[in-house]
PDB file of C-alpha atoms and ligand atoms in Angstrom:
ATOM      1  CA  MET P   1      78.730  75.303 112.840  1.00 71.00           C
ATOM      2  CA  ILE P   2      78.843  77.221 110.372  1.00 82.00           C
ATOM      3  CA  ASP P   3      78.780  75.469 106.673  1.00 93.00           C
ATOM      4  CA  PHE P   4      81.235  77.500 104.319  1.00 96.00           C
ATOM      5  CA  GLN P   5      80.011  75.510 101.570  1.00 97.00           C
ATOM      6  CA  GLU P   6      76.327  76.225 101.872  1.00 97.00           C
ATOM      7  CA  THR P   7      77.621  79.896 102.328  1.00 98.00           C
ATOM      8  CA  ILE P   8      79.468  80.206  99.562  1.00 98.00           C
ATOM      9  CA  GLU P   9      77.372  78.705  97.072  1.00 98.00           C
ATOM     10  CA  ALA P  10      74.113  80.965  98.294  1.00 98.00           C
ATOM     11  CA  ILE P  11      76.498  83.937  97.639  1.00 98.00           C
ATOM     12  CA  TYR P  12      77.531  82.751  94.199  1.00 98.00           C
ATOM     13  CA  TYR P  13      73.947  81.878  93.122  1.00 98.00           C
ATOM     14  CA  GLU P  14      72.551  85.143  94.304  1.00 97.00           C
ATOM     15  CA  LEU P  15      75.386  87.125  92.982  1.00 98.00           C
ATOM     16  CA  LYS P  16      75.329  85.432  89.818  1.00 96.00           C
ATOM     17  CA  GLN P  17      72.071  87.341  89.102  1.00 95.00           C
ATOM     18  CA  SER P  18      73.643  90.810  89.379  1.00 95.00           C
ATOM     19  CA  GLN P  19      72.725  93.227  86.446  1.00 93.00           C
ATOM     20  CA  ASN P  20      75.645  94.986  87.236  1.00 95.00           C
ATOM     21  CA  LYS P  21      78.833  93.407  87.286  1.00 95.00           C
ATOM     22  CA  GLY P  22      81.078  96.407  87.070  1.00 96.00           C
ATOM     23  CA  VAL P  23      83.400  96.830  84.025  1.00 96.00           C
ATOM     24  CA  VAL P  24      86.521  94.612  83.018  1.00 96.00           C
ATOM     25  CA  ALA P  25      90.362  96.459  83.035  1.00 95.00           C
ATOM     26  CA  SER P  26      91.514  97.361  79.590  1.00 93.00           C
ATOM     27  CA  TYR P  27      94.085 100.090  80.392  1.00 91.00           C
ATOM     28  CA  ILE P  28      96.458  96.724  80.063  1.00 92.00           C
ATOM     29  CA  PRO P  29      94.769  95.989  76.338  1.00 94.00           C
ATOM     30  CA  GLU P  30      95.154  92.003  77.116  1.00 94.00           C
ATOM     31  CA  LEU P  31      92.954  91.829  80.348  1.00 94.00           C
ATOM     32  CA  SER P  32      90.295  93.510  78.415  1.00 95.00           C
ATOM     33  CA  LYS P  33      89.848  90.166  76.583  1.00 94.00           C
ATOM     34  CA  GLN P  34      88.367  88.600  79.885  1.00 95.00           C
ATOM     35  CA  ASN P  35      84.651  87.573  80.402  1.00 95.00           C
ATOM     36  CA  LYS P  36      82.512  89.572  83.003  1.00 94.00           C
ATOM     37  CA  ASN P  37      80.571  86.843  83.728  1.00 96.00           C
ATOM     38  CA  SER P  38      83.515  84.613  85.074  1.00 98.00           C
ATOM     39  CA  PHE P  39      82.782  83.868  88.832  1.00 98.00           C
ATOM     40  CA  GLY P  40      84.424  81.788  91.297  1.00 98.00           C
ATOM     41  CA  ILE P  41      85.143  81.586  94.681  1.00 98.00           C
ATOM     42  CA  HIS P  42      87.671  79.445  97.179  1.00 98.00           C
ATOM     43  CA  ILE P  43      88.607  78.579 100.883  1.00 98.00           C
ATOM     44  CA  GLN P  44      91.079  76.959 101.851  1.00 98.00           C
ATOM     45  CA  HIS P  45      90.713  76.435 105.963  1.00 97.00           C
ATOM     46  CA  ILE P  46      93.487  75.767 108.064  1.00 97.00           C
ATOM     47  CA  ASP P  47      92.793  72.807 109.067  1.00 96.00           C
ATOM     48  CA  GLY P  48      93.067  71.736 105.545  1.00 97.00           C
ATOM     49  CA  ARG P  49      89.347  71.778 104.406  1.00 97.00           C
ATOM     50  CA  THR P  50      88.424  73.448 100.991  1.00 98.00           C
ATOM     51  CA  PHE P  51      85.221  74.738 100.009  1.00 98.00           C
ATOM     52  CA  GLN P  52      84.639  76.080  96.259  1.00 98.00           C
ATOM     53  CA  ILE P  53      82.277  77.359  93.428  1.00 98.00           C
ATOM     54  CA  GLY P  54      82.163  78.118  89.944  1.00 98.00           C
ATOM     55  CA  ASP P  55      85.456  79.170  88.506  1.00 98.00           C
ATOM     56  CA  TRP P  56      87.571  78.924  91.499  1.00 98.00           C
ATOM     57  CA  ASN P  57      89.971  76.535  88.929  1.00 98.00           C
ATOM     58  CA  VAL P  58      90.058  78.492  86.293  1.00 98.00           C
ATOM     59  CA  PRO P  59      93.454  80.522  85.969  1.00 98.00           C
ATOM     60  CA  PHE P  60      93.538  84.678  85.954  1.00 98.00           C
ATOM     61  CA  SER P  61      96.214  87.687  85.988  1.00 98.00           C
ATOM     62  CA  ILE P  62      96.737  88.085  89.932  1.00 98.00           C
ATOM     63  CA  GLN P  63      98.070  91.704  88.900  1.00 98.00           C
ATOM     64  CA  SER P  64      98.550  93.764  92.302  1.00 97.00           C
ATOM     65  CA  ILE P  65      97.626  90.650  94.670  1.00 98.00           C
ATOM     66  CA  SER P  66     101.260  89.821  93.646  1.00 98.00           C
ATOM     67  CA  LYS P  67     102.759  92.722  95.615  1.00 98.00           C
ATOM     68  CA  VAL P  68     102.215  90.670  98.752  1.00 98.00           C
ATOM     69  CA  LEU P  69     103.769  87.997  97.792  1.00 98.00           C
ATOM     70  CA  ALA P  70     106.963  90.087  96.256  1.00 98.00           C
ATOM     71  CA  LEU P  71     107.083  92.109  99.595  1.00 98.00           C
ATOM     72  CA  SER P  72     106.795  89.117 101.983  1.00 98.00           C
ATOM     73  CA  LYS P  73     110.117  87.503  99.714  1.00 97.00           C
ATOM     74  CA  ALA P  74     112.080  91.180 100.091  1.00 98.00           C
ATOM     75  CA  ILE P  75     111.128  91.418 104.014  1.00 96.00           C
ATOM     76  CA  ALA P  76     112.962  87.978 103.772  1.00 93.00           C
ATOM     77  CA  PHE P  77     116.418  89.617 102.404  1.00 95.00           C
ATOM     78  CA  GLU P  78     116.113  92.980 104.171  1.00 94.00           C
ATOM     79  CA  ASP P  79     114.589  92.400 107.533  1.00 93.00           C
ATOM     80  CA  ASN P  80     113.059  95.954 108.827  1.00 93.00           C
ATOM     81  CA  ARG P  81     115.687  98.058 106.506  1.00 96.00           C
ATOM     82  CA  ILE P  82     112.999  97.875 104.233  1.00 96.00           C
ATOM     83  CA  TRP P  83     111.225 100.688 105.778  1.00 96.00           C
ATOM     84  CA  ASP P  84     114.174 103.044 105.289  1.00 96.00           C
ATOM     85  CA  ARG P  85     112.788 103.143 101.117  1.00 97.00           C
ATOM     86  CA  MET P  86     108.922 103.247 102.281  1.00 96.00           C
ATOM     87  CA  ASP P  87     106.352 103.729 104.718  1.00 95.00           C
ATOM     88  CA  VAL P  88     103.554 101.535 105.807  1.00 95.00           C
ATOM     89  CA  GLU P  89     100.655 104.617 105.557  1.00 93.00           C
ATOM     90  CA  PRO P  90      97.126 104.314 103.412  1.00 91.00           C
ATOM     91  CA  SER P  91      97.560 106.464 100.347  1.00 84.00           C
ATOM     92  CA  GLY P  92      94.101 107.335 100.247  1.00 80.00           C
ATOM     93  CA  ASN P  93      94.972 107.317  96.468  1.00 80.00           C
ATOM     94  CA  PRO P  94      94.547 105.636  93.337  1.00 78.00           C
ATOM     95  CA  PHE P  95      96.746 102.448  92.970  1.00 75.00           C
ATOM     96  CA  ASN P  96      99.256 104.637  90.308  1.00 80.00           C
ATOM     97  CA  HIS P  97      98.904 108.179  91.547  1.00 83.00           C
ATOM     98  CA  LEU P  98     102.311 109.863  91.204  1.00 86.00           C
ATOM     99  CA  SER P  99     102.049 113.269  92.773  1.00 82.00           C
ATOM    100  CA  LEU P 100     102.459 112.147  96.307  1.00 84.00           C
ATOM    101  CA  LEU P 101     105.477 110.236  95.696  1.00 87.00           C
ATOM    102  CA  GLU P 102     107.067 113.680  94.246  1.00 86.00           C
ATOM    103  CA  LEU P 103     105.808 115.782  97.449  1.00 85.00           C
ATOM    104  CA  GLU P 104     107.400 113.230  99.463  1.00 87.00           C
ATOM    105  CA  ALA P 105     110.593 112.654  98.113  1.00 89.00           C
ATOM    106  CA  GLY P 106     110.368 109.412  96.482  1.00 94.00           C
ATOM    107  CA  ILE P 107     109.531 107.456  99.268  1.00 95.00           C
ATOM    108  CA  PRO P 108     106.285 105.801  98.144  1.00 95.00           C
ATOM    109  CA  ARG P 109     103.688 105.452 101.248  1.00 93.00           C
ATOM    110  CA  ASN P 110     103.377 101.714 100.957  1.00 95.00           C
ATOM    111  CA  PRO P 111     104.471  98.775  99.430  1.00 96.00           C
ATOM    112  CA  LEU P 112     101.238  97.889  98.044  1.00 95.00           C
ATOM    113  CA  ILE P 113     100.494 100.959  95.572  1.00 94.00           C
ATOM    114  CA  ASN P 114     102.631 100.816  92.315  1.00 95.00           C
ATOM    115  CA  ALA P 115     105.405 103.164  93.388  1.00 95.00           C
ATOM    116  CA  GLY P 116     106.278 100.891  96.606  1.00 96.00           C
ATOM    117  CA  ALA P 117     105.771  97.992  94.922  1.00 97.00           C
ATOM    118  CA  ILE P 118     108.631  99.030  92.072  1.00 97.00           C
ATOM    119  CA  VAL P 119     111.124  99.633  95.177  1.00 98.00           C
ATOM    120  CA  VAL P 120     110.000  95.915  96.070  1.00 98.00           C
ATOM    121  CA  ALA P 121     110.924  94.967  92.632  1.00 98.00           C
ATOM    122  CA  ASP P 122     114.240  96.794  92.903  1.00 98.00           C
ATOM    123  CA  ILE P 123     115.379  94.782  96.186  1.00 98.00           C
ATOM    124  CA  LEU P 124     114.069  91.482  94.343  1.00 98.00           C
ATOM    125  CA  VAL P 125     115.959  92.350  91.441  1.00 98.00           C
ATOM    126  CA  THR P 126     119.412  93.265  93.948  1.00 98.00           C
ATOM    127  CA  HIS P 127     118.650  90.120  95.741  1.00 98.00           C
ATOM    128  CA  LEU P 128     118.041  87.805  93.586  1.00 98.00           C
ATOM    129  CA  LYS P 129     120.565  85.866  91.164  1.00 98.00           C
ATOM    130  CA  HIS P 130     117.469  85.157  88.649  1.00 98.00           C
ATOM    131  CA  PRO P 131     114.808  87.905  89.303  1.00 98.00           C
ATOM    132  CA  LYS P 132     111.677  86.239  87.303  1.00 98.00           C
ATOM    133  CA  THR P 133     112.911  82.792  87.720  1.00 98.00           C
ATOM    134  CA  ASP P 134     113.643  82.489  91.494  1.00 98.00           C
ATOM    135  CA  PHE P 135     110.612  84.657  92.369  1.00 98.00           C
ATOM    136  CA  LEU P 136     108.312  82.153  90.033  1.00 98.00           C
ATOM    137  CA  ASN P 137     109.950  79.594  92.360  1.00 98.00           C
ATOM    138  CA  TYR P 138     109.538  80.647  95.721  1.00 98.00           C
ATOM    139  CA  VAL P 139     105.601  81.375  94.973  1.00 98.00           C
ATOM    140  CA  ARG P 140     105.594  77.716  93.265  1.00 98.00           C
ATOM    141  CA  ILE P 141     107.153  76.200  96.726  1.00 98.00           C
ATOM    142  CA  ILE P 142     105.168  78.436  99.050  1.00 98.00           C
ATOM    143  CA  THR P 143     101.787  77.529  97.134  1.00 98.00           C
ATOM    144  CA  ASN P 144     103.126  74.085  96.499  1.00 97.00           C
ATOM    145  CA  ASP P 145     101.967  73.804  92.695  1.00 98.00           C
ATOM    146  CA  ASN P 146     105.017  73.931  89.795  1.00 98.00           C
ATOM    147  CA  SER P 147     101.895  74.345  87.334  1.00 98.00           C
ATOM    148  CA  ILE P 148     101.929  77.989  88.290  1.00 98.00           C
ATOM    149  CA  ASN P 149     103.567  80.834  85.341  1.00 98.00           C
ATOM    150  CA  TYR P 150     103.850  84.200  84.208  1.00 98.00           C
ATOM    151  CA  ASN P 151     101.610  85.080  81.159  1.00 98.00           C
ATOM    152  CA  VAL P 152     104.003  86.808  78.922  1.00 97.00           C
ATOM    153  CA  ASP P 153     101.858  88.251  76.932  1.00 97.00           C
ATOM    154  CA  VAL P 154      99.825  90.273  79.380  1.00 97.00           C
ATOM    155  CA  ALA P 155     103.384  91.311  80.330  1.00 97.00           C
ATOM    156  CA  ALA P 156     104.420  92.261  77.309  1.00 97.00           C
ATOM    157  CA  SER P 157     100.911  94.594  77.190  1.00 96.00           C
ATOM    158  CA  GLU P 158     101.438  95.929  80.173  1.00 96.00           C
ATOM    159  CA  LYS P 159     104.992  97.146  79.438  1.00 96.00           C
ATOM    160  CA  ARG P 160     103.666  98.642  76.021  1.00 96.00           C
ATOM    161  CA  THR P 161     100.889 100.364  77.915  1.00 95.00           C
ATOM    162  CA  GLY P 162     102.960 100.922  81.030  1.00 95.00           C
ATOM    163  CA  PHE P 163     103.600 104.977  81.075  1.00 95.00           C
ATOM    164  CA  LYS P 164     102.061 106.098  84.508  1.00 94.00           C
ATOM    165  CA  ASN P 165     104.877 102.720  85.859  1.00 96.00           C
ATOM    166  CA  TYR P 166     107.703 104.217  83.876  1.00 97.00           C
ATOM    167  CA  ALA P 167     106.987 107.768  85.045  1.00 96.00           C
ATOM    168  CA  ALA P 168     106.681 106.323  89.018  1.00 96.00           C
ATOM    169  CA  ALA P 169     110.167 104.667  88.227  1.00 97.00           C
ATOM    170  CA  ASN P 170     111.862 107.482  86.470  1.00 96.00           C
ATOM    171  CA  LEU P 171     111.128 109.188  89.849  1.00 95.00           C
ATOM    172  CA  LEU P 172     111.943 107.255  92.074  1.00 97.00           C
ATOM    173  CA  LYS P 173     115.322 106.894  90.107  1.00 97.00           C
ATOM    174  CA  SER P 174     115.362 110.872  90.004  1.00 96.00           C
ATOM    175  CA  PHE P 175     114.845 110.491  94.091  1.00 96.00           C
ATOM    176  CA  GLY P 176     117.620 107.619  94.330  1.00 97.00           C
ATOM    177  CA  ASN P 177     115.195 105.086  95.753  1.00 97.00           C
ATOM    178  CA  LEU P 178     116.176 102.820  92.801  1.00 98.00           C
ATOM    179  CA  ASN P 179     119.364 100.916  92.643  1.00 98.00           C
ATOM    180  CA  ASN P 180     118.898  99.310  89.332  1.00 98.00           C
ATOM    181  CA  ASP P 181     118.377  99.800  85.947  1.00 98.00           C
ATOM    182  CA  ILE P 182     114.641 100.826  85.035  1.00 98.00           C
ATOM    183  CA  GLU P 183     113.890  99.011  82.533  1.00 98.00           C
ATOM    184  CA  VAL P 184     115.166  95.608  84.110  1.00 98.00           C
ATOM    185  CA  VAL P 185     112.588  96.693  87.491  1.00 98.00           C
ATOM    186  CA  LEU P 186     109.798  97.590  85.400  1.00 98.00           C
ATOM    187  CA  ASP P 187     110.379  94.092  83.242  1.00 98.00           C
ATOM    188  CA  PHE P 188     110.369  92.167  86.592  1.00 98.00           C
ATOM    189  CA  TYR P 189     107.763  94.017  87.625  1.00 98.00           C
ATOM    190  CA  PHE P 190     105.326  93.444  84.998  1.00 98.00           C
ATOM    191  CA  HIS P 191     106.249  89.750  84.623  1.00 98.00           C
ATOM    192  CA  GLN P 192     105.084  89.756  88.673  1.00 98.00           C
ATOM    193  CA  CYS P 193     101.632  91.313  87.822  1.00 98.00           C
ATOM    194  CA  ALA P 194     101.251  88.888  85.141  1.00 98.00           C
ATOM    195  CA  LEU P 195     101.549  85.664  87.268  1.00 98.00           C
ATOM    196  CA  GLU P 196      98.754  83.506  86.643  1.00 98.00           C
ATOM    197  CA  MET P 197      96.521  81.901  89.107  1.00 98.00           C
ATOM    198  CA  THR P 198      93.687  80.097  89.751  1.00 98.00           C
ATOM    199  CA  CYS P 199      91.542  81.186  93.376  1.00 98.00           C
ATOM    200  CA  SER P 200      92.742  77.563  94.697  1.00 98.00           C
ATOM    201  CA  GLN P 201      96.090  78.460  94.074  1.00 98.00           C
ATOM    202  CA  LEU P 202      95.849  81.721  95.704  1.00 98.00           C
ATOM    203  CA  SER P 203      94.176  80.552  98.816  1.00 98.00           C
ATOM    204  CA  LYS P 204      97.446  78.221  98.824  1.00 98.00           C
ATOM    205  CA  ALA P 205      99.487  81.193  98.441  1.00 98.00           C
ATOM    206  CA  PHE P 206      98.495  83.094 100.974  1.00 98.00           C
ATOM    207  CA  PHE P 207      98.046  79.710 103.483  1.00 98.00           C
ATOM    208  CA  LEU P 208     101.649  81.628 105.066  1.00 98.00           C
ATOM    209  CA  PHE P 209     100.297  85.105 105.469  1.00 98.00           C
ATOM    210  CA  ALA P 210      96.843  82.866 107.960  1.00 98.00           C
ATOM    211  CA  ASN P 211      99.898  80.500 109.614  1.00 98.00           C
ATOM    212  CA  LYS P 212     101.917  82.377 111.446  1.00 98.00           C
ATOM    213  CA  GLY P 213     104.265  82.641 108.512  1.00 98.00           C
ATOM    214  CA  LYS P 214     104.314  78.643 107.754  1.00 98.00           C
ATOM    215  CA  CYS P 215     103.501  77.939 104.233  1.00 98.00           C
ATOM    216  CA  ILE P 216     101.189  75.012 103.454  1.00 97.00           C
ATOM    217  CA  ASN P 217     103.616  72.582 103.382  1.00 96.00           C
ATOM    218  CA  ASN P 218     104.191  73.705 106.762  1.00 96.00           C
ATOM    219  CA  VAL P 219     107.890  75.638 106.037  1.00 97.00           C
ATOM    220  CA  GLN P 220     108.447  78.754 107.903  1.00 97.00           C
ATOM    221  CA  HIS P 221     109.152  81.593 105.320  1.00 97.00           C
ATOM    222  CA  ILE P 222     108.795  84.648 106.977  1.00 96.00           C
ATOM    223  CA  SER P 223     108.535  85.163 111.128  1.00 97.00           C
ATOM    224  CA  SER P 224     105.315  85.654 112.730  1.00 96.00           C
ATOM    225  CA  SER P 225     106.359  88.808 113.472  1.00 96.00           C
ATOM    226  CA  HIS P 226     106.870  90.159 109.802  1.00 97.00           C
ATOM    227  CA  THR P 227     103.219  88.039 108.914  1.00 98.00           C
ATOM    228  CA  LYS P 228     101.758  90.296 111.736  1.00 97.00           C
ATOM    229  CA  ARG P 229     102.951  93.555 110.018  1.00 97.00           C
ATOM    230  CA  ILE P 230     102.552  92.277 106.058  1.00 98.00           C
ATOM    231  CA  ASN P 231      98.476  91.464 107.539  1.00 98.00           C
ATOM    232  CA  ALA P 232      98.407  95.066 108.586  1.00 97.00           C
ATOM    233  CA  ILE P 233      99.838  96.285 105.671  1.00 97.00           C
ATOM    234  CA  MET P 234      97.414  93.991 103.723  1.00 97.00           C
ATOM    235  CA  LEU P 235      94.316  95.417 105.822  1.00 96.00           C
ATOM    236  CA  THR P 236      95.317  98.905 105.960  1.00 95.00           C
ATOM    237  CA  CYS P 237      96.233  99.479 102.025  1.00 95.00           C
ATOM    238  CA  GLY P 238      95.772  96.358 100.480  1.00 95.00           C
ATOM    239  CA  PHE P 239      92.316  98.414  98.621  1.00 94.00           C
ATOM    240  CA  TYR P 240      94.124 101.232  97.350  1.00 84.00           C
ATOM    241  CA  ASP P 241      91.761 104.595  98.053  1.00 85.00           C
ATOM    242  CA  GLU P 242      89.236 101.837  98.823  1.00 92.00           C
ATOM    243  CA  ALA P 243      91.197 100.499 101.813  1.00 93.00           C
ATOM    244  CA  GLY P 244      88.953 102.090 104.426  1.00 94.00           C
ATOM    245  CA  GLU P 245      85.654 100.490 102.716  1.00 94.00           C
ATOM    246  CA  PHE P 246      87.001  97.243 102.822  1.00 95.00           C
ATOM    247  CA  ALA P 247      87.748  97.157 106.424  1.00 96.00           C
ATOM    248  CA  PHE P 248      84.382  98.582 107.265  1.00 95.00           C
ATOM    249  CA  GLU P 249      82.240  96.093 104.607  1.00 96.00           C
ATOM    250  CA  VAL P 250      84.530  93.008 105.295  1.00 97.00           C
ATOM    251  CA  GLY P 251      86.652  93.232 108.238  1.00 97.00           C
ATOM    252  CA  LEU P 252      89.541  91.107 106.786  1.00 98.00           C
ATOM    253  CA  PRO P 253      93.156  91.796 105.417  1.00 98.00           C
ATOM    254  CA  GLY P 254      93.211  91.233 101.812  1.00 98.00           C
ATOM    255  CA  LYS P 255      94.272  92.514  98.697  1.00 98.00           C
ATOM    256  CA  SER P 256      92.960  92.932  95.056  1.00 97.00           C
ATOM    257  CA  GLY P 257      94.114  93.345  91.928  1.00 97.00           C
ATOM    258  CA  VAL P 258      92.636  94.812  88.356  1.00 96.00           C
ATOM    259  CA  GLY P 259      92.549  91.138  87.040  1.00 97.00           C
ATOM    260  CA  GLY P 260      89.482  90.767  89.333  1.00 98.00           C
ATOM    261  CA  GLY P 261      90.642  88.614  92.204  1.00 98.00           C
ATOM    262  CA  ILE P 262      90.391  89.617  96.073  1.00 98.00           C
ATOM    263  CA  VAL P 263      92.478  87.530  98.675  1.00 98.00           C
ATOM    264  CA  ALA P 264      91.846  87.626 102.006  1.00 98.00           C
ATOM    265  CA  LEU P 265      92.063  85.793 105.777  1.00 98.00           C
ATOM    266  CA  LEU P 266      91.167  85.639 108.483  1.00 98.00           C
ATOM    267  CA  PRO P 267      94.636  84.489 110.752  1.00 98.00           C
ATOM    268  CA  ASN P 268      94.410  81.031 112.429  1.00 97.00           C
ATOM    269  CA  ASP P 269      91.485  80.482 110.727  1.00 97.00           C
ATOM    270  CA  PHE P 270      91.340  80.559 106.714  1.00 98.00           C
ATOM    271  CA  VAL P 271      92.311  82.054 103.286  1.00 98.00           C
ATOM    272  CA  ILE P 272      89.032  82.835 100.908  1.00 98.00           C
ATOM    273  CA  SER P 273      89.827  84.020  97.336  1.00 98.00           C
ATOM    274  CA  THR P 274      87.443  85.079  94.537  1.00 98.00           C
ATOM    275  CA  TRP P 275      87.589  86.055  90.768  1.00 98.00           C
ATOM    276  CA  ALA P 276      85.040  87.973  88.981  1.00 98.00           C
ATOM    277  CA  PRO P 277      86.436  90.654  86.383  1.00 98.00           C
ATOM    278  CA  GLY P 278      84.407  93.480  86.512  1.00 98.00           C
ATOM    279  CA  LEU P 279      85.609  96.234  88.494  1.00 97.00           C
ATOM    280  CA  ASN P 280      84.013  99.079  90.438  1.00 95.00           C
ATOM    281  CA  PRO P 281      85.233 102.557  89.718  1.00 93.00           C
ATOM    282  CA  LYS P 282      88.361 102.440  92.286  1.00 91.00           C
ATOM    283  CA  GLY P 283      89.359  99.317  90.400  1.00 92.00           C
ATOM    284  CA  ASN P 284      88.441  96.626  93.200  1.00 95.00           C
ATOM    285  CA  SER P 285      85.890  93.418  91.644  1.00 97.00           C
ATOM    286  CA  LEU P 286      82.954  94.400  92.113  1.00 97.00           C
ATOM    287  CA  LEU P 287      81.119  91.155  92.800  1.00 98.00           C
ATOM    288  CA  GLY P 288      84.113  90.129  94.823  1.00 98.00           C
ATOM    289  CA  MET P 289      83.835  93.005  97.298  1.00 97.00           C
ATOM    290  CA  GLN P 290      80.009  92.002  97.711  1.00 98.00           C
ATOM    291  CA  ALA P 291      81.038  88.390  98.213  1.00 98.00           C
ATOM    292  CA  LEU P 292      83.282  89.450 100.979  1.00 98.00           C
ATOM    293  CA  GLU P 293      81.007  91.528 102.205  1.00 98.00           C
ATOM    294  CA  TYR P 294      78.427  88.984 102.419  1.00 97.00           C
ATOM    295  CA  PHE P 295      80.616  86.180 103.499  1.00 98.00           C
ATOM    296  CA  THR P 296      81.668  88.058 106.514  1.00 97.00           C
ATOM    297  CA  THR P 297      78.468  89.373 107.375  1.00 96.00           C
ATOM    298  CA  LYS P 298      76.434  85.886 107.174  1.00 96.00           C
ATOM    299  CA  THR P 299      79.653  84.121 108.979  1.00 96.00           C
ATOM    300  CA  GLY P 300      80.417  86.311 111.684  1.00 95.00           C
ATOM    301  CA  ARG P 301      83.922  85.691 110.739  1.00 95.00           C
ATOM    302  CA  SER P 302      86.084  89.138 110.564  1.00 96.00           C
ATOM    303  CA  ILE P 303      89.015  90.078 112.993  1.00 96.00           C
ATOM    304  CA  PHE P 304      86.661  92.720 114.387  1.00 94.00           C
TER     305      PHE P 304
HETATM  306  N1  LIG B 401     100.006  95.586  87.121  1.00 53.00           N
HETATM  307  C1  LIG B 401      98.837  96.629  87.555  1.00 53.00           C
HETATM  308  C2  LIG B 401      99.914  98.097  86.794  1.00 53.00           C
HETATM  309  O1  LIG B 401     100.778  98.557  87.712  1.00 53.00           O
HETATM  310  C3  LIG B 401      98.530  96.218  88.788  1.00 53.00           C
HETATM  311  C4  LIG B 401      97.386  97.354  89.118  1.00 53.00           C
HETATM  312  C5  LIG B 401      96.280  96.785  90.005  1.00 53.00           C
HETATM  313  O2  LIG B 401      96.227  95.465  89.870  1.00 53.00           O
HETATM  314  N2  LIG B 401      95.851  97.777  90.697  1.00 53.00           N
HETATM  315  O3  LIG B 401      99.161  98.632  86.799  1.00 53.00           O
END
């Protein structure tokens, strides 16, 4: 029997010594205040056990990880109609890349790059009566934790510097793939990205993707068929132009964010979250990627 606690402790203490901890994101000014030495790992096993080490209980900006949660809510509203407005192919490009969007007539490559996530935000703005409050409540419910909140300073900071996201939203609008007002959709999107969660809360929020759509409280939020598809999208598109590398090194569906978080899961087994704010050149947490690679290699637990 593999000792998860012993394994993550060994990984944590080894990586803590790393000389190269990557570079903290600064294009959203508020994120540059993060400490590069923060590092946490948390595992939520499907049987209820948890394992944790380091800064697993410190809230951080989940950024693009929120795109998976937003997608799950949008799918619950629109079912497979959602795929008329975006594709499910890896982009092979950075998360905020725009030229493909223009070439492909306003149909984003997938829901986990910014353009796709902005379409998902548009869908949620259409369906939710109070989009920001209702989405926050959804995240609190699936995580079983009412203390989760938006960091409004991060949302405002991103809005001030979100020129590429404005460009993406304008392109989408010009192709008729955005129904609501650009300001309203982006305000929702910036807040969604500015959700603050701990590694432990993230592991719990993503429990439903490891549990055929049932959250940690055993309530079905999405069908097992949609869960399968969301996991497939995480595997192929969850790490931007490093999705292939993550599948190759780690072998789990997962999602990263520029706040330094990564969450990954093995269906019917466990969810693992890491947080280390220093990023590699592709915008994924450097230590987080290494920790997950060591973890699946040492334990032999991956989908392959
Ligand atoms: N909020 C960020 C942005 O839109 C999310 C990017 C990310 O985490 N990769 O640029």
